[in-house]
mmCIF file of C-alpha atoms and ligand atoms in Angstrom:
data_model
loop_
_atom_site.group_PDB
_atom_site.id
_atom_site.type_symbol
_atom_site.label_atom_id
_atom_site.label_comp_id
_atom_site.label_asym_id
_atom_site.label_seq_id
_atom_site.Cartn_x
_atom_site.Cartn_y
_atom_site.Cartn_z
ATOM 1 C CA MET A 1 27.690 -184.516 -206.008
ATOM 2 C CA ALA A 2 29.440 -185.187 -209.596
ATOM 3 C CA HIS A 3 28.288 -187.133 -212.511
ATOM 4 C CA VAL A 4 30.220 -190.727 -212.913
ATOM 5 C CA PHE A 5 30.500 -192.556 -216.736
ATOM 6 C CA VAL A 6 31.376 -195.772 -215.879
ATOM 7 C CA THR A 7 31.502 -197.470 -219.521
ATOM 8 C CA ARG A 8 30.714 -201.019 -218.649
ATOM 9 C CA ALA A 9 28.248 -202.509 -215.770
ATOM 10 C CA LEU A 10 30.537 -204.707 -213.183
ATOM 11 C CA ALA A 11 30.122 -207.435 -211.435
ATOM 12 C CA GLY A 12 29.357 -206.981 -207.827
ATOM 13 C CA ASP A 13 27.720 -203.975 -205.884
ATOM 14 C CA ALA A 14 30.845 -201.059 -206.113
ATOM 15 C CA LEU A 15 29.156 -198.889 -207.859
ATOM 16 C CA ASP A 16 26.742 -198.295 -204.888
ATOM 17 C CA ARG A 17 29.082 -197.005 -203.483
ATOM 18 C CA LEU A 18 29.117 -194.158 -205.382
ATOM 19 C CA ALA A 19 25.609 -193.330 -205.380
ATOM 20 C CA ALA A 20 25.603 -193.827 -201.943
ATOM 21 C CA ALA A 21 27.984 -190.929 -201.404
ATOM 22 C CA GLY A 22 25.412 -188.830 -203.338
ATOM 23 C CA HIS A 23 27.133 -189.291 -207.251
ATOM 24 C CA ASP A 24 25.624 -189.397 -210.663
ATOM 25 C CA VAL A 25 26.067 -192.725 -211.718
ATOM 26 C CA ASP A 26 25.731 -193.123 -215.379
ATOM 27 C CA VAL A 27 26.456 -196.809 -216.371
ATOM 28 C CA TRP A 28 26.455 -197.750 -220.135
ATOM 29 C CA GLU A 29 25.007 -201.150 -220.262
ATOM 30 C CA ASP A 30 26.074 -202.489 -224.086
ATOM 31 C CA ASN A 31 27.985 -205.255 -223.097
ATOM 32 C CA LEU A 32 30.800 -203.643 -226.954
ATOM 33 C CA PRO A 33 32.471 -200.790 -225.695
ATOM 34 C CA PRO A 34 30.860 -197.492 -226.495
ATOM 35 C CA HIS A 35 32.173 -195.978 -229.755
ATOM 36 C CA PRO A 36 34.961 -193.595 -229.267
ATOM 37 C CA THR A 37 32.763 -190.556 -230.225
ATOM 38 C CA GLU A 38 30.715 -191.872 -227.912
ATOM 39 C CA LEU A 39 32.942 -191.881 -225.161
ATOM 40 C CA ARG A 40 33.804 -188.347 -225.910
ATOM 41 C CA GLU A 41 29.905 -187.540 -225.519
ATOM 42 C CA ARG A 42 28.542 -189.159 -222.695
ATOM 43 C CA THR A 43 32.715 -188.174 -220.263
ATOM 44 C CA ALA A 44 32.098 -184.255 -221.633
ATOM 45 C CA ASN A 45 29.596 -183.100 -218.646
ATOM 46 C CA ALA A 46 31.719 -186.301 -216.376
ATOM 47 C CA GLN A 47 33.820 -185.094 -213.382
ATOM 48 C CA GLY A 48 34.609 -189.077 -213.013
ATOM 49 C CA LEU A 49 35.436 -191.916 -215.374
ATOM 50 C CA LEU A 50 35.237 -194.942 -214.855
ATOM 51 C CA THR A 51 37.305 -196.694 -218.021
ATOM 52 C CA MET A 52 38.844 -200.220 -219.046
ATOM 53 C CA LEU A 53 41.453 -201.358 -220.739
ATOM 54 C CA SER A 54 39.469 -201.503 -223.781
ATOM 55 C CA ASP A 55 38.655 -197.596 -223.922
ATOM 56 C CA ARG A 56 40.858 -195.341 -225.344
ATOM 57 C CA VAL A 57 41.062 -192.142 -223.096
ATOM 58 C CA ASP A 58 43.418 -189.681 -225.377
ATOM 59 C CA GLN A 59 43.988 -185.491 -225.480
ATOM 60 C CA GLN A 60 40.577 -185.314 -227.657
ATOM 61 C CA LEU A 61 38.728 -186.914 -225.081
ATOM 62 C CA LEU A 62 40.566 -185.077 -222.449
ATOM 63 C CA ASP A 63 40.469 -181.483 -224.266
ATOM 64 C CA ALA A 64 36.463 -181.970 -224.668
ATOM 65 C CA ALA A 65 36.033 -182.958 -220.595
ATOM 66 C CA THR A 66 36.658 -180.037 -219.479
ATOM 67 C CA GLY A 67 35.291 -181.099 -215.581
ATOM 68 C CA LEU A 68 37.187 -183.986 -214.989
ATOM 69 C CA ARG A 69 38.665 -184.665 -212.320
ATOM 70 C CA ALA A 70 39.441 -188.682 -211.863
ATOM 71 C CA ILE A 71 39.648 -191.334 -213.865
ATOM 72 C CA ALA A 72 39.489 -194.925 -212.273
ATOM 73 C CA ASN A 73 41.073 -197.905 -214.968
ATOM 74 C CA TYR A 74 39.569 -201.077 -213.840
ATOM 75 C CA ALA A 75 42.381 -202.877 -215.109
ATOM 76 C CA VAL A 76 45.595 -203.235 -213.234
ATOM 77 C CA GLY A 77 47.935 -201.141 -216.735
ATOM 78 C CA SER A 78 46.910 -197.883 -218.123
ATOM 79 C CA ASP A 79 48.260 -197.922 -221.232
ATOM 80 C CA ASN A 80 45.175 -197.291 -222.216
ATOM 81 C CA ILE A 81 45.480 -194.034 -221.213
ATOM 82 C CA ASP A 82 47.370 -191.071 -222.223
ATOM 83 C CA LEU A 83 48.771 -190.674 -218.521
ATOM 84 C CA GLU A 84 50.746 -187.863 -219.633
ATOM 85 C CA ALA A 85 47.597 -185.751 -220.915
ATOM 86 C CA ALA A 86 45.710 -186.432 -217.924
ATOM 87 C CA ALA A 87 48.994 -184.878 -215.629
ATOM 88 C CA ARG A 88 48.592 -181.894 -217.808
ATOM 89 C CA ARG A 89 44.795 -181.274 -217.005
ATOM 90 C CA ASP A 90 45.649 -182.281 -213.243
ATOM 91 C CA ILE A 91 43.082 -185.291 -213.590
ATOM 92 C CA GLN A 92 44.352 -188.159 -211.064
ATOM 93 C CA VAL A 93 44.822 -191.404 -212.432
ATOM 94 C CA GLY A 94 44.167 -194.554 -210.746
ATOM 95 C CA VAL A 95 44.616 -198.786 -211.601
ATOM 96 C CA THR A 96 43.409 -201.924 -209.875
ATOM 97 C CA PRO A 97 47.358 -203.841 -208.641
ATOM 98 C CA ASP A 98 48.089 -206.664 -206.476
ATOM 99 C CA VAL A 99 44.579 -207.877 -206.786
ATOM 100 C CA LEU A 100 44.172 -209.802 -210.373
ATOM 101 C CA THR A 101 47.816 -210.340 -209.797
ATOM 102 C CA ASP A 102 46.958 -214.924 -208.862
ATOM 103 C CA ALA A 103 43.920 -214.999 -211.203
ATOM 104 C CA THR A 104 46.373 -213.276 -214.016
ATOM 105 C CA ALA A 105 49.018 -215.839 -213.025
ATOM 106 C CA ASP A 106 47.091 -218.966 -213.080
ATOM 107 C CA LEU A 107 45.399 -217.945 -215.891
ATOM 108 C CA ALA A 108 48.963 -217.830 -217.390
ATOM 109 C CA PHE A 109 49.993 -221.895 -216.051
ATOM 110 C CA ALA A 110 47.397 -222.560 -217.135
ATOM 111 C CA LEU A 111 47.523 -221.616 -220.551
ATOM 112 C CA LEU A 112 51.456 -223.164 -220.595
ATOM 113 C CA LEU A 113 49.713 -226.253 -219.144
ATOM 114 C CA ALA A 114 47.266 -225.977 -221.731
ATOM 115 C CA ALA A 115 49.802 -225.343 -224.326
ATOM 116 C CA ALA A 116 52.822 -228.175 -223.144
ATOM 117 C CA ARG A 117 49.879 -231.019 -223.146
ATOM 118 C CA ARG A 118 48.348 -230.018 -226.366
ATOM 119 C CA ILE A 119 44.555 -230.043 -224.529
ATOM 120 C CA VAL A 120 42.344 -228.054 -226.384
ATOM 121 C CA GLU A 121 43.634 -230.240 -229.371
ATOM 122 C CA ALA A 122 42.847 -233.362 -227.152
ATOM 123 C CA ASN A 123 39.327 -232.384 -226.271
ATOM 124 C CA ALA A 124 38.417 -231.033 -229.879
ATOM 125 C CA ALA A 125 39.769 -235.308 -230.666
ATOM 126 C CA VAL A 126 37.566 -236.774 -228.239
ATOM 127 C CA GLN A 127 34.355 -233.844 -228.855
ATOM 128 C CA SER A 128 34.201 -234.256 -232.859
ATOM 129 C CA GLY A 129 34.349 -238.643 -232.176
ATOM 130 C CA ARG A 130 37.661 -238.544 -234.190
ATOM 131 C CA TRP A 131 39.699 -240.681 -231.045
ATOM 132 C CA ARG A 132 38.984 -243.830 -231.853
ATOM 133 C CA THR A 133 42.325 -245.758 -229.650
ATOM 134 C CA TRP A 134 44.474 -245.059 -227.466
ATOM 135 C CA GLU A 135 47.795 -243.991 -228.931
ATOM 136 C CA ALA A 136 51.274 -245.520 -228.096
ATOM 137 C CA ARG A 137 52.836 -242.198 -230.311
ATOM 138 C CA GLY A 138 49.601 -239.741 -230.203
ATOM 139 C CA TRP A 139 48.991 -236.384 -228.429
ATOM 140 C CA LEU A 140 52.652 -236.046 -227.085
ATOM 141 C CA GLY A 141 53.781 -233.180 -225.898
ATOM 142 C CA ALA A 142 55.923 -231.224 -223.284
ATOM 143 C CA ASP A 143 57.474 -231.540 -220.104
ATOM 144 C CA VAL A 144 56.401 -228.928 -218.122
ATOM 145 C CA HIS A 145 57.820 -230.328 -215.060
ATOM 146 C CA GLY A 146 61.762 -229.736 -215.184
ATOM 147 C CA ALA A 147 61.511 -227.144 -218.368
ATOM 148 C CA THR A 148 62.968 -223.996 -218.450
ATOM 149 C CA LEU A 149 60.615 -221.289 -218.322
ATOM 150 C CA VAL A 150 62.121 -217.123 -219.064
ATOM 151 C CA ILE A 151 59.673 -215.024 -217.332
ATOM 152 C CA VAL A 152 59.949 -211.017 -219.501
ATOM 153 C CA GLY A 153 58.629 -208.783 -217.109
ATOM 154 C CA PRO A 154 59.940 -209.332 -213.220
ATOM 155 C CA GLY A 155 56.684 -207.536 -211.420
ATOM 156 C CA ARG A 156 53.632 -209.374 -208.974
ATOM 157 C CA ILE A 157 52.327 -210.855 -212.126
ATOM 158 C CA GLY A 158 55.877 -212.756 -213.648
ATOM 159 C CA ARG A 159 57.106 -213.093 -209.915
ATOM 160 C CA ALA A 160 53.823 -215.163 -209.204
ATOM 161 C CA VAL A 161 54.178 -217.019 -212.483
ATOM 162 C CA ALA A 162 57.841 -217.748 -210.893
ATOM 163 C CA ASP A 163 55.962 -219.017 -207.787
ATOM 164 C CA ARG A 164 53.343 -221.681 -209.887
ATOM 165 C CA ALA A 165 56.773 -222.537 -211.267
ATOM 166 C CA ALA A 166 58.507 -223.437 -208.785
ATOM 167 C CA GLY A 167 55.677 -226.230 -207.784
ATOM 168 C CA PHE A 168 56.451 -227.831 -210.731
ATOM 169 C CA ALA A 169 60.235 -227.801 -209.837
ATOM 170 C CA MET A 170 61.087 -225.438 -213.267
ATOM 171 C CA ASN A 171 64.315 -223.353 -213.579
ATOM 172 C CA VAL A 172 63.487 -219.832 -214.239
ATOM 173 C CA ILE A 173 65.153 -217.280 -215.420
ATOM 174 C CA THR A 174 63.888 -214.312 -215.047
ATOM 175 C CA VAL A 175 64.558 -211.339 -217.614
ATOM 176 C CA GLY A 176 64.312 -207.202 -216.597
ATOM 177 C CA ARG A 177 64.433 -204.727 -218.000
ATOM 178 C CA ASP A 178 68.285 -204.077 -217.794
ATOM 179 C CA ASP A 179 68.925 -208.079 -218.548
ATOM 180 C CA ASP A 180 69.940 -210.634 -221.549
ATOM 181 C CA LEU A 181 67.049 -210.830 -223.032
ATOM 182 C CA HIS A 182 67.862 -212.785 -226.319
ATOM 183 C CA GLN A 183 70.451 -214.827 -224.234
ATOM 184 C CA ALA A 184 67.525 -216.127 -221.543
ATOM 185 C CA LEU A 185 64.932 -216.893 -224.665
ATOM 186 C CA GLN A 186 67.774 -219.107 -226.428
ATOM 187 C CA GLN A 187 67.286 -221.575 -222.850
ATOM 188 C CA ALA A 188 63.588 -220.865 -223.031
ATOM 189 C CA ASP A 189 61.209 -224.451 -222.912
ATOM 190 C CA PHE A 190 58.659 -221.649 -222.186
ATOM 191 C CA VAL A 191 58.075 -218.116 -222.473
ATOM 192 C CA SER A 192 55.546 -215.646 -220.362
ATOM 193 C CA LEU A 193 55.314 -212.453 -221.143
ATOM 194 C CA HIS A 194 54.395 -209.756 -217.724
ATOM 195 C CA ALA A 195 56.693 -207.120 -219.069
ATOM 196 C CA PRO A 196 53.989 -203.652 -218.964
ATOM 197 C CA LEU A 197 53.251 -202.239 -222.458
ATOM 198 C CA THR A 198 55.645 -198.682 -223.465
ATOM 199 C CA PRO A 199 57.364 -197.724 -226.958
ATOM 200 C CA GLN A 200 60.760 -199.740 -225.509
ATOM 201 C CA THR A 201 58.238 -203.349 -224.745
ATOM 202 C CA ARG A 202 56.261 -202.603 -228.326
ATOM 203 C CA HIS A 203 57.123 -205.950 -230.144
ATOM 204 C CA VAL A 204 59.579 -206.821 -227.490
ATOM 205 C CA ILE A 205 58.921 -210.421 -229.156
ATOM 206 C CA ASP A 206 59.607 -209.875 -232.631
ATOM 207 C CA ALA A 207 61.227 -211.873 -235.474
ATOM 208 C CA ALA A 208 64.562 -211.631 -233.752
ATOM 209 C CA ALA A 209 63.423 -213.071 -230.626
ATOM 210 C CA LEU A 210 61.567 -215.434 -231.916
ATOM 211 C CA ALA A 211 64.950 -216.510 -233.936
ATOM 212 C CA ALA A 212 66.590 -216.967 -230.731
ATOM 213 C CA MET A 213 64.414 -219.692 -229.311
ATOM 214 C CA LYS A 214 64.240 -223.108 -229.412
ATOM 215 C CA PRO A 215 61.593 -224.547 -232.192
ATOM 216 C CA THR A 216 60.455 -226.484 -229.341
ATOM 217 C CA ALA A 217 59.955 -223.065 -227.146
ATOM 218 C CA ILE A 218 56.347 -222.234 -226.471
ATOM 219 C CA LEU A 219 55.473 -218.945 -225.807
ATOM 220 C CA VAL A 220 52.240 -217.676 -223.313
ATOM 221 C CA ASN A 221 50.836 -214.139 -223.217
ATOM 222 C CA THR A 222 49.102 -212.600 -220.951
ATOM 223 C CA GLY A 223 50.192 -209.154 -220.723
ATOM 224 C CA ARG A 224 49.635 -206.798 -223.716
ATOM 225 C CA GLY A 225 49.041 -208.372 -226.713
ATOM 226 C CA GLY A 226 51.721 -205.414 -228.380
ATOM 227 C CA LEU A 227 54.641 -206.880 -226.714
ATOM 228 C CA VAL A 228 54.494 -209.340 -229.060
ATOM 229 C CA ASP A 229 55.175 -208.919 -233.274
ATOM 230 C CA GLN A 230 52.367 -211.470 -233.763
ATOM 231 C CA GLY A 231 53.067 -211.516 -238.253
ATOM 232 C CA ALA A 232 57.109 -213.072 -237.112
ATOM 233 C CA LEU A 233 55.077 -214.953 -234.280
ATOM 234 C CA ARG A 234 52.541 -216.248 -237.342
ATOM 235 C CA SER A 235 55.982 -217.429 -239.606
ATOM 236 C CA ALA A 236 57.670 -218.852 -236.776
ATOM 237 C CA LEU A 237 54.321 -220.845 -236.103
ATOM 238 C CA GLU A 238 54.008 -221.974 -239.749
ATOM 239 C CA ASP A 239 57.568 -222.616 -240.406
ATOM 240 C CA HIS A 240 57.444 -224.630 -237.011
ATOM 241 C CA ARG A 241 60.633 -222.260 -235.987
ATOM 242 C CA LEU A 242 58.780 -222.638 -232.464
ATOM 243 C CA ALA A 243 56.603 -225.409 -230.898
ATOM 244 C CA GLY A 244 53.512 -223.208 -230.053
ATOM 245 C CA ALA A 245 52.133 -220.375 -228.850
ATOM 246 C CA ALA A 246 49.360 -219.436 -225.985
ATOM 247 C CA LEU A 247 48.053 -216.037 -226.070
ATOM 248 C CA ASP A 248 45.271 -214.317 -223.864
ATOM 249 C CA VAL A 249 46.171 -210.830 -225.106
ATOM 250 C CA THR A 250 46.482 -209.665 -228.835
ATOM 251 C CA ASP A 251 46.742 -206.936 -230.665
ATOM 252 C CA PRO A 252 43.841 -205.292 -231.797
ATOM 253 C CA GLU A 253 41.286 -206.638 -229.521
ATOM 254 C CA PRO A 254 39.277 -209.008 -230.393
ATOM 255 C CA LEU A 255 41.378 -209.955 -233.096
ATOM 256 C CA PRO A 256 39.156 -210.278 -236.176
ATOM 257 C CA ALA A 257 37.835 -213.990 -237.212
ATOM 258 C CA ASP A 258 40.233 -213.425 -240.756
ATOM 259 C CA ASP A 259 43.193 -212.187 -239.133
ATOM 260 C CA PRO A 260 46.078 -214.522 -240.668
ATOM 261 C CA LEU A 261 47.647 -215.122 -237.185
ATOM 262 C CA LEU A 262 44.723 -217.734 -236.638
ATOM 263 C CA THR A 263 45.328 -219.788 -239.106
ATOM 264 C CA ALA A 264 49.102 -220.293 -237.882
ATOM 265 C CA PRO A 265 49.049 -224.541 -236.183
ATOM 266 C CA ASN A 266 49.573 -224.696 -232.215
ATOM 267 C CA LEU A 267 48.389 -222.020 -231.302
ATOM 268 C CA LEU A 268 45.578 -221.482 -228.413
ATOM 269 C CA VAL A 269 44.344 -217.796 -227.614
ATOM 270 C CA VAL A 270 41.541 -216.734 -225.969
ATOM 271 C CA PRO A 271 39.985 -213.736 -224.708
ATOM 272 C CA HIS A 272 41.712 -211.295 -222.482
ATOM 273 C CA ILE A 273 40.214 -213.850 -219.068
ATOM 274 C CA GLY A 274 43.462 -213.054 -217.372
ATOM 275 C CA SER A 275 41.865 -211.230 -214.186
ATOM 276 C CA ALA A 276 38.530 -213.051 -215.216
ATOM 277 C CA THR A 277 37.396 -214.885 -212.151
ATOM 278 C CA THR A 278 34.939 -213.764 -209.910
ATOM 279 C CA THR A 279 36.964 -212.409 -206.347
ATOM 280 C CA ALA A 280 39.746 -210.261 -208.485
ATOM 281 C CA ARG A 281 36.674 -208.673 -210.970
ATOM 282 C CA SER A 282 34.829 -207.661 -207.654
ATOM 283 C CA ARG A 283 37.679 -206.286 -206.151
ATOM 284 C CA MET A 284 39.122 -204.773 -209.079
ATOM 285 C CA ALA A 285 35.864 -202.819 -209.059
ATOM 286 C CA ALA A 286 36.264 -201.895 -205.197
ATOM 287 C CA MET A 287 40.034 -200.343 -205.763
ATOM 288 C CA ALA A 288 38.435 -198.109 -208.785
ATOM 289 C CA VAL A 289 35.305 -196.529 -206.549
ATOM 290 C CA ASP A 290 37.646 -196.287 -203.747
ATOM 291 C CA ASN A 291 40.088 -194.397 -206.845
ATOM 292 C CA LEU A 292 37.365 -192.078 -207.759
ATOM 293 C CA LEU A 293 35.682 -191.180 -204.180
ATOM 294 C CA ALA A 294 39.013 -190.319 -203.333
ATOM 295 C CA GLY A 295 39.603 -188.201 -206.766
ATOM 296 C CA LEU A 296 36.699 -186.697 -206.899
ATOM 297 C CA ASP A 297 37.177 -185.571 -202.577
ATOM 298 C CA GLY A 298 40.674 -184.049 -204.162
ATOM 299 C CA ARG A 299 42.192 -187.103 -202.220
ATOM 300 C CA PRO A 300 45.278 -188.527 -203.529
ATOM 301 C CA MET A 301 44.094 -191.776 -205.089
ATOM 302 C CA PRO A 302 45.783 -194.975 -203.732
ATOM 303 C CA HIS A 303 45.791 -196.320 -206.101
ATOM 304 C CA PRO A 304 47.462 -194.270 -209.122
ATOM 305 C CA ALA A 305 48.956 -195.500 -212.496
HETATM 306 C C1 DGY B 401 45.037 -205.644 -216.879
HETATM 307 O O1 DGY B 401 44.117 -205.625 -215.522
HETATM 308 O O2 DGY B 401 45.584 -204.740 -216.928
HETATM 309 C C2 DGY B 401 44.258 -207.094 -217.218
HETATM 310 O O3 DGY B 401 45.178 -206.600 -218.233
HETATM 311 C C3 DGY B 401 42.921 -207.539 -217.054
HETATM 312 O O4 DGY B 401 43.489 -208.162 -217.135
#
């Protein structure tokens, strides 16, 4: 029997399988993440750990958790975990790929459409009683149909966004590691970010990248907040060198209410809900538990990071 610390209550009954396998499961019941000290203390005597992307698993935590054998991250990304430090300690790390691809691609497209057609602003105008008549020149947005979409990151989610774009007859340009990003950005009406966050991709959308984009372009980010230099994004929006941005992810998360980015015009931000559908989240829970059961059993995880 192993002791497993789970850093948040999960949707569905996947955790029951850990208990059914005889493991002792300690679930953090608060909606807010455990403080790093609390995380360290609760993990110190655990052999298994189930983490959210908001839990930082660093050397200090791993040093304290001497019996830890398996970490299951409840995310497709693993940038919150020091993978090299875990490998040095023979701790397996698993993630939840594929099952959130469509949910995240749907959200990327929803953000793209909402930003292009100013849905949130328009809704606010109606709800607040500011909308007084049909306006011949009001609420003009950007065409999505037939526009050029640059997808940064040719992985599973990027490809799923390209599939959706095909239904809108968009011209899709996919940019991978070896492609010329700035050349692609010059052609973009929309840019959607799907690269993993690594030291190489941090601030891949910086001031120079934003300057390469057309002033009519719209940036969508459902990848990781660190892909974008938010100071540069704020300046580009304020100076109307970029038409809009729609973000599911920011750096940090949550963005403090007084963060200067939030005062920028034509900005839409949602609270990292890319995978937030009932189906995706319960499949993620099942996968995370599959990873833990294998890791605790000494078998290779089915979905390693
Ligand atoms: C992930 O799993 O990495 C996603 O960002 C969660 O929505």
